[in-house]
PDB file of C-alpha atoms in Angstrom:
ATOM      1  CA  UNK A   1      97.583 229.104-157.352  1.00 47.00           C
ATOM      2  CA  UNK A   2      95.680 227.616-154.234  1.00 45.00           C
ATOM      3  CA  UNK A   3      97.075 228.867-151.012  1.00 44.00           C
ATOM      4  CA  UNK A   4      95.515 226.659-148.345  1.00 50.00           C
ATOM      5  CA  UNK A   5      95.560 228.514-144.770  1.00 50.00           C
ATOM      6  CA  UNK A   6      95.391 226.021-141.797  1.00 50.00           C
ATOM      7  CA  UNK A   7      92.835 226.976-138.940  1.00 46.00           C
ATOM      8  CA  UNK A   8      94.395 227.855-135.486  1.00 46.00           C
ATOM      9  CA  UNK A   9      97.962 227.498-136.851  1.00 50.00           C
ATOM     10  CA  UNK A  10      99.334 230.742-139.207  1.00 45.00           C
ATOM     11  CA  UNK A  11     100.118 227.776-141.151  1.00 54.00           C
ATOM     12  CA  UNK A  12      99.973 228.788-145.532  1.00 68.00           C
ATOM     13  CA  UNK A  13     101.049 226.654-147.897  1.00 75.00           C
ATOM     14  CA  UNK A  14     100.681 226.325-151.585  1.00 86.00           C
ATOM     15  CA  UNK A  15      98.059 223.484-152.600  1.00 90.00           C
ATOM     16  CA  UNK A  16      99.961 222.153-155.810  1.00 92.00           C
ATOM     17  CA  UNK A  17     103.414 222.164-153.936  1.00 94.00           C
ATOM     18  CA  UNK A  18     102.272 219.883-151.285  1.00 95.00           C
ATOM     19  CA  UNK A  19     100.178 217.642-153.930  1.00 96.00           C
ATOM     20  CA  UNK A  20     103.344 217.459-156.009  1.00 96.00           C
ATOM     21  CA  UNK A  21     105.525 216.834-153.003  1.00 97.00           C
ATOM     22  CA  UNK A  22     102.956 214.385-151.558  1.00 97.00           C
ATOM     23  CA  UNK A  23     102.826 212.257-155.138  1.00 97.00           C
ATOM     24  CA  UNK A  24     105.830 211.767-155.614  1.00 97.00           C
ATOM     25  CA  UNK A  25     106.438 209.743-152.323  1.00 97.00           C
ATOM     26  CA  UNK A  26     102.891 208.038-153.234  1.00 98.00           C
ATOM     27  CA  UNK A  27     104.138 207.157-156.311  1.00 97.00           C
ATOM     28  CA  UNK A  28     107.436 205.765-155.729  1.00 96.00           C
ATOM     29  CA  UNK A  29     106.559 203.743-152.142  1.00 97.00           C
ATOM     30  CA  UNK A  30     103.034 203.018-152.876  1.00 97.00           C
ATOM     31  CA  UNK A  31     100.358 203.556-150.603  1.00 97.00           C
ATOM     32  CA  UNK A  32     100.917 201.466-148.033  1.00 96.00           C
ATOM     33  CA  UNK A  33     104.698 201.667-148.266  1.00 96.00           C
ATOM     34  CA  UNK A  34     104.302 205.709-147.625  1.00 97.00           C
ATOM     35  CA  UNK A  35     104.424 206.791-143.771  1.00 97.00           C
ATOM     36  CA  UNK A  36     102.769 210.042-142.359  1.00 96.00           C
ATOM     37  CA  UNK A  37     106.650 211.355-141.715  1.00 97.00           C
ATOM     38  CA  UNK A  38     107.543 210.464-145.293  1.00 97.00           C
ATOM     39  CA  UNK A  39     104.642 212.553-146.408  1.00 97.00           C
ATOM     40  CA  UNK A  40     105.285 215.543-143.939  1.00 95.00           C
ATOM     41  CA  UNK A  41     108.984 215.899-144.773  1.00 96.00           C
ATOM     42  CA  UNK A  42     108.265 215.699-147.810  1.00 96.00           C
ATOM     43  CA  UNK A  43     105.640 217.929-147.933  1.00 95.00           C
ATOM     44  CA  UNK A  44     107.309 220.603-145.765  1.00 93.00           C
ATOM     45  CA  UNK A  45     104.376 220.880-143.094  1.00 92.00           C
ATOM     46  CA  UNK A  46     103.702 219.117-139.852  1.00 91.00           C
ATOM     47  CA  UNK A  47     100.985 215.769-138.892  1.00 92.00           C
ATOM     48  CA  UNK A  48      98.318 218.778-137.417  1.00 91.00           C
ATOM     49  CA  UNK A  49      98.336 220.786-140.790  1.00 90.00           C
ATOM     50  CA  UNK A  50      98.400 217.728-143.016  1.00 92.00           C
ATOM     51  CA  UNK A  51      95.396 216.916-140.855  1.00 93.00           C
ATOM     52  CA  UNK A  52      93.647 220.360-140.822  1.00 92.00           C
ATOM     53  CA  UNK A  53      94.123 220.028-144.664  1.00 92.00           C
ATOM     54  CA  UNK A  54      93.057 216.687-146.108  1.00 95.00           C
ATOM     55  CA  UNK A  55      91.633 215.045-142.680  1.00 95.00           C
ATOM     56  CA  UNK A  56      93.794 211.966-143.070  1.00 96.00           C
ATOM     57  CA  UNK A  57      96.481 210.027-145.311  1.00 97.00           C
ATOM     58  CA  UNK A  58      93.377 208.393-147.370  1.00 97.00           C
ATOM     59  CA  UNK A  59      92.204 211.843-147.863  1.00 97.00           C
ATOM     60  CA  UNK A  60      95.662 213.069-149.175  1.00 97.00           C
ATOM     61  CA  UNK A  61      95.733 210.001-151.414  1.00 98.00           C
ATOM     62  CA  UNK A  62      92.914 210.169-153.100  1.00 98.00           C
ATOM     63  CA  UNK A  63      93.456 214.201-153.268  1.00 97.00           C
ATOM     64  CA  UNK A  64      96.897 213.017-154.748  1.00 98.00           C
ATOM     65  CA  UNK A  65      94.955 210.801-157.431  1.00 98.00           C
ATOM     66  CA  UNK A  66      92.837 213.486-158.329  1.00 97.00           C
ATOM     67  CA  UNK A  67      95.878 215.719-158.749  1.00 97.00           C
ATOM     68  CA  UNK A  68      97.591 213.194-160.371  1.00 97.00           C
ATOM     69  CA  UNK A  69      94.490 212.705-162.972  1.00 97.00           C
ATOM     70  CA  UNK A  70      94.781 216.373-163.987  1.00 96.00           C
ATOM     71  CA  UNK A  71      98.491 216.508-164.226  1.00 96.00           C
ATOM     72  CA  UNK A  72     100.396 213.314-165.239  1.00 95.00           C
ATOM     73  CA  UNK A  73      97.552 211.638-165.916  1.00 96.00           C
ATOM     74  CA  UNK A  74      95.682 213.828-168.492  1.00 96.00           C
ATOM     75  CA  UNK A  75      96.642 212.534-171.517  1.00 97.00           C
ATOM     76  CA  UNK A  76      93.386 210.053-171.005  1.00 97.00           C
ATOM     77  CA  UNK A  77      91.073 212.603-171.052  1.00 96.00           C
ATOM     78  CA  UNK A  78      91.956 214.893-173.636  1.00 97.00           C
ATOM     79  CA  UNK A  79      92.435 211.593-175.472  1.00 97.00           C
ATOM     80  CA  UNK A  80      88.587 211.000-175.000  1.00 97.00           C
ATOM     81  CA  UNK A  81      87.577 214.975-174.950  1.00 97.00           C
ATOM     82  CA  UNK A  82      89.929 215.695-178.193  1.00 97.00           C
ATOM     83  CA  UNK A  83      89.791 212.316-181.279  1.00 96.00           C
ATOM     84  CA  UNK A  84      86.773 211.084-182.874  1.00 93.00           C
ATOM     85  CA  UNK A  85      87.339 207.488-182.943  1.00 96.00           C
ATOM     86  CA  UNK A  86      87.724 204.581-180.599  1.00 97.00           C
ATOM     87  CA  UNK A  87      91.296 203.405-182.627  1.00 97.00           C
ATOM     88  CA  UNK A  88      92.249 207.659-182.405  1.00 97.00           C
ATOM     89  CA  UNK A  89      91.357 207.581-178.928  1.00 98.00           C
ATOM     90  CA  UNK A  90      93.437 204.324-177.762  1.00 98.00           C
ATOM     91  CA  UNK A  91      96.110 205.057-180.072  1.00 98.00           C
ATOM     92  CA  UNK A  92      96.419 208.781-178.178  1.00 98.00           C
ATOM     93  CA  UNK A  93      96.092 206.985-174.940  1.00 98.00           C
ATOM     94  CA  UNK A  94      99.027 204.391-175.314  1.00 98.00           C
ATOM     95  CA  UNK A  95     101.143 206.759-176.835  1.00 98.00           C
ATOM     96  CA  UNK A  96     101.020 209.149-173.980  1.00 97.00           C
ATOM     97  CA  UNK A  97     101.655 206.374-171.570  1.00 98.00           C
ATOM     98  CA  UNK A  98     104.356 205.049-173.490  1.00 98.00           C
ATOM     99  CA  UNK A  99     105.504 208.719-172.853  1.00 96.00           C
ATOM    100  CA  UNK A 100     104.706 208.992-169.192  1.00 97.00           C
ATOM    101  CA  UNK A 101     105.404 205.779-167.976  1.00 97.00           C
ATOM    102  CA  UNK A 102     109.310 206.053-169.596  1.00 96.00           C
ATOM    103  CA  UNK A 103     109.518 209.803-167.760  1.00 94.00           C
ATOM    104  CA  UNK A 104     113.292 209.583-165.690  1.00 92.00           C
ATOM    105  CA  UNK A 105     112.715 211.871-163.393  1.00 92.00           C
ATOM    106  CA  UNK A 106     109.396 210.480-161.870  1.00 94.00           C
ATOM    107  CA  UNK A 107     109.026 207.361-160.585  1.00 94.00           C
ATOM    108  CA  UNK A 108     108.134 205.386-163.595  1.00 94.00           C
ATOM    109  CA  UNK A 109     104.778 203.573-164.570  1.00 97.00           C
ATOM    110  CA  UNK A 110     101.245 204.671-163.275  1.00 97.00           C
ATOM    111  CA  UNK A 111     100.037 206.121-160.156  1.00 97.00           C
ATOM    112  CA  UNK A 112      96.493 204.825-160.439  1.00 97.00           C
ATOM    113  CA  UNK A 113      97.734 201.195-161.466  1.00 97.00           C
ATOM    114  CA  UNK A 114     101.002 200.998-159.294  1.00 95.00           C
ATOM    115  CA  UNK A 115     100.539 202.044-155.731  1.00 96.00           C
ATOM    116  CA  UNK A 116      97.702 199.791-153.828  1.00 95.00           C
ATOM    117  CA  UNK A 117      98.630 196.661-156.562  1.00 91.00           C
ATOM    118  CA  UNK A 118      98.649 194.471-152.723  1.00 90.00           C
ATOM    119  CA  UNK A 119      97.391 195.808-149.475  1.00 94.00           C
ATOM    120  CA  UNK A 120      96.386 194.230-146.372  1.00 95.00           C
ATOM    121  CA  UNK A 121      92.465 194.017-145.809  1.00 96.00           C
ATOM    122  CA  UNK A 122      92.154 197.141-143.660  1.00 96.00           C
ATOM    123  CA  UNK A 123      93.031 198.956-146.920  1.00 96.00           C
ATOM    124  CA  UNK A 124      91.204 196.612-149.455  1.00 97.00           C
ATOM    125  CA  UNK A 125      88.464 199.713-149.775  1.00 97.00           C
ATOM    126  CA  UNK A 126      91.624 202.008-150.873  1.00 97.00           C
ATOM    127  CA  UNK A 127      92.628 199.308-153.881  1.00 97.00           C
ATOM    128  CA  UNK A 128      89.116 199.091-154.287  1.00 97.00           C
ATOM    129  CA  UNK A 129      88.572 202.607-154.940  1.00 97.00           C
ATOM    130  CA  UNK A 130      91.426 202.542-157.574  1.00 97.00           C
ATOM    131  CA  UNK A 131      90.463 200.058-159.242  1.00 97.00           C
ATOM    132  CA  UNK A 132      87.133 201.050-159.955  1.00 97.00           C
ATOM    133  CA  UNK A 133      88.382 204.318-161.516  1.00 96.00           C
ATOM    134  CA  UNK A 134      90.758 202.028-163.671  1.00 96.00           C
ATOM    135  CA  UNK A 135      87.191 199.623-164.791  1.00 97.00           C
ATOM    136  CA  UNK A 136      85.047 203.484-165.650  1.00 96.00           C
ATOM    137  CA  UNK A 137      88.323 204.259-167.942  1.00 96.00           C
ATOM    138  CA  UNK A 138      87.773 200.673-169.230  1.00 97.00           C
ATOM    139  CA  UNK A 139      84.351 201.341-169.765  1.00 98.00           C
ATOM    140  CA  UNK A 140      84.179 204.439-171.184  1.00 97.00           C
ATOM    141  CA  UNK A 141      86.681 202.984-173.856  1.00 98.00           C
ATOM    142  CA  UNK A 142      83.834 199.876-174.449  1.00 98.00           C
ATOM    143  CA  UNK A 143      81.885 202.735-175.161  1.00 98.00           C
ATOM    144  CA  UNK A 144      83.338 204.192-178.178  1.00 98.00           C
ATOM    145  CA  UNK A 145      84.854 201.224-179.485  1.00 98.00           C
ATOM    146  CA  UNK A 146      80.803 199.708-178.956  1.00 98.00           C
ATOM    147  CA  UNK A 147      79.905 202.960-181.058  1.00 97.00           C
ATOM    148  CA  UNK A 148      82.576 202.416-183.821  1.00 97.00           C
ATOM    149  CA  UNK A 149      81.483 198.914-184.381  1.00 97.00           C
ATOM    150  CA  UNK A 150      77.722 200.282-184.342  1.00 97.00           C
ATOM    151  CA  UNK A 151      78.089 202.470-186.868  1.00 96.00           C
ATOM    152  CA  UNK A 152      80.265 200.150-189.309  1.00 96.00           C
ATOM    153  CA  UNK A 153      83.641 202.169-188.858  1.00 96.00           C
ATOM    154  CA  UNK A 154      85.038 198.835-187.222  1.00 97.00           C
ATOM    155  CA  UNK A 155      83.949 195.371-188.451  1.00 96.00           C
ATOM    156  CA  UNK A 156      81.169 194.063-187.102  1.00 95.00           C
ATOM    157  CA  UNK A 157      82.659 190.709-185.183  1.00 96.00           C
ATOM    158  CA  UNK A 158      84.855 193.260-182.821  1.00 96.00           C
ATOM    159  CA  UNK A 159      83.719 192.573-179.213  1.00 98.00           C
ATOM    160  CA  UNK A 160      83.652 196.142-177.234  1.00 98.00           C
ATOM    161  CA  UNK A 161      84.349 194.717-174.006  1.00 98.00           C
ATOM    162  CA  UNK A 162      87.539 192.631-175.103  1.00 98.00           C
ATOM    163  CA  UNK A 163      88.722 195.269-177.058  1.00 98.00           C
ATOM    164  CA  UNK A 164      88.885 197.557-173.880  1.00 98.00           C
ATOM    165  CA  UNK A 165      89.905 195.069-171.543  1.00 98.00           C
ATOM    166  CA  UNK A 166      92.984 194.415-173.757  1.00 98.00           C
ATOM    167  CA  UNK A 167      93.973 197.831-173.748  1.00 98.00           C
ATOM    168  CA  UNK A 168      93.605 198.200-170.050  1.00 97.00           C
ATOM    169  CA  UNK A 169      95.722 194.915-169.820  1.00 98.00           C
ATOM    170  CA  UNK A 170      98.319 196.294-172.492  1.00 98.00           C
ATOM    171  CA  UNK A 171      98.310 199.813-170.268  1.00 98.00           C
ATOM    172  CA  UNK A 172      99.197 197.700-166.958  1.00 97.00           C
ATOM    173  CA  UNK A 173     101.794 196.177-168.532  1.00 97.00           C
ATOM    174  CA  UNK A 174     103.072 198.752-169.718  1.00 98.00           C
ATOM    175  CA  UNK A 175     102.874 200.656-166.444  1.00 97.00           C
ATOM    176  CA  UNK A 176     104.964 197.828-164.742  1.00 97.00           C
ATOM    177  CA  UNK A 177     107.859 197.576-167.799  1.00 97.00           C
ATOM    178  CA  UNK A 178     108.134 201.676-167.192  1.00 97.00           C
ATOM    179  CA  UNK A 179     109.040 201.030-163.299  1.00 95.00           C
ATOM    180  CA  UNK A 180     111.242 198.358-164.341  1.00 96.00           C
ATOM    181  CA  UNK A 181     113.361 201.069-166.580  1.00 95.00           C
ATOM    182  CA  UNK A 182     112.100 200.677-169.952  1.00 97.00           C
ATOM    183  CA  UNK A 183     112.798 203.578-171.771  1.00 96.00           C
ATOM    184  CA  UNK A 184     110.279 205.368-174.151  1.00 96.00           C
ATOM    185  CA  UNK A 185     111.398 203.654-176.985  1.00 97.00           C
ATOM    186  CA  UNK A 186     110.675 200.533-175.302  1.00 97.00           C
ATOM    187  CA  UNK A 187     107.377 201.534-174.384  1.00 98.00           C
ATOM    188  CA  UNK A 188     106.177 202.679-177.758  1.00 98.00           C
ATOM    189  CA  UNK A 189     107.700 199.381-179.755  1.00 98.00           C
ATOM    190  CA  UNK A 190     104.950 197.567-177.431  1.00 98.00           C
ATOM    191  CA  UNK A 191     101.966 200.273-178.572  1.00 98.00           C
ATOM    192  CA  UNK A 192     102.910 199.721-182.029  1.00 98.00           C
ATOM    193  CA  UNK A 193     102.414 196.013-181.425  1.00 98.00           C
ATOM    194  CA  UNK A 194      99.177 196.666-179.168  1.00 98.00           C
ATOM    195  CA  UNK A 195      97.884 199.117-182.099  1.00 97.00           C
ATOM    196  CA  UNK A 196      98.705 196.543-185.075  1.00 97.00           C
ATOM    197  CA  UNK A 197      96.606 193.884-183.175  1.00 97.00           C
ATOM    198  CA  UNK A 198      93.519 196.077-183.376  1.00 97.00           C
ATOM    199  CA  UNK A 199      90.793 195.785-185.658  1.00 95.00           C
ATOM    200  CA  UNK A 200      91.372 197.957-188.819  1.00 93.00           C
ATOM    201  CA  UNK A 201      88.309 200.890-189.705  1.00 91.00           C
ATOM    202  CA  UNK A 202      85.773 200.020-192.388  1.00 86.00           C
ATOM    203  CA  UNK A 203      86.697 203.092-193.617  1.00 67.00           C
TER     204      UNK A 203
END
């Protein structure tokens, strides 16, 4: 547990309480939709110590996404850090989100692919930002799929780059159906569609 102590103020408050806090109102109103007084009451702490603490409400987002990456989010990355192939990987990737995305008592969807989808051009760096996180994910997943197909587990006419960029697009839309309301169920008829339409191992 992080205790964060604000300078000149007395002020303590637990790091992962205020990210949590701070997430969910990200989450549900999007970044431009969240105020500074949304984010304070929400947080339990006043303008100077949210301040003091992240330096600005870009800072707290982007502290939020990182939060959110290790938290919510890490189903990616032990999806990468724990199967051995590109269809194990994807396969563990989808059906987390299909379990995320569906969760009732969060918002619904994706953080990273919800919450700067339009902003005005002030922000444009902010949606920026977020998206290239989303294209490394993407790229990452050209990667191993590239690797796969290298080494003959997948047949040699697979293109990498498609491959990943129709998972990322599958993802998204899933991401949007899960703020909509669909359920998990939902969700996971839609990866077992995404998964069939893959190119079957060699092997």
């Amino acid at each position: 547990m992080t205790v964060v102590a604000v300078a000149g103020q007395g002020r303590r408050f637990v790091l992962t309480d205020v990210l949590d806090a701070a997430t969910q109102v990200f989450w549900r109103y999007g970044y431009e939709g969240t105020s500074l007084t949304m984010l304070t009451d929400a947080m339990g702490i006043r303008p100077p110590s949210l301040y003091k603490a992240f330096g600005s409400k870009e800072g707290l987002f982007f502290a939020v996404i990182e939060h959110y990456n290790a938290t919510h989010g890490r189903f990616v990355a032990e999806a990468f850090a724990e199967e051995q192939s590109s269809i194990g990987i994807t396969g563990r990737i989808l059906r987390g989100a299909a379990r995320h995305y569906a969760r009732p008592e969060f918002p619904g969807g994706c953080l990273v692919i919800s919450s700067a989808v339009t902003v005005a051009p002030d922000n444009q760096h902010v949606a920026d930002r977020l998206a290239d996180m989303r294209n490394t994910n993407a790229a990452a997943l050209a990667r191993v799929f590239e690797r796969d197909i290298t080494s003959g587990r997948l047949p040699s006419t697979a293109d990498p780059a498609q491959l990943a960029s129709f998972v990322g697009a599958t993802l998204q839309g899933m991401s949007q159906q899960g703020r909509d309301g669909a359920d998990s169920t939902r969700l996971e008829s839609i990866v077992a569609l995404a998964l069939n339409a893959l190119p079957k191992p060699t092997e």
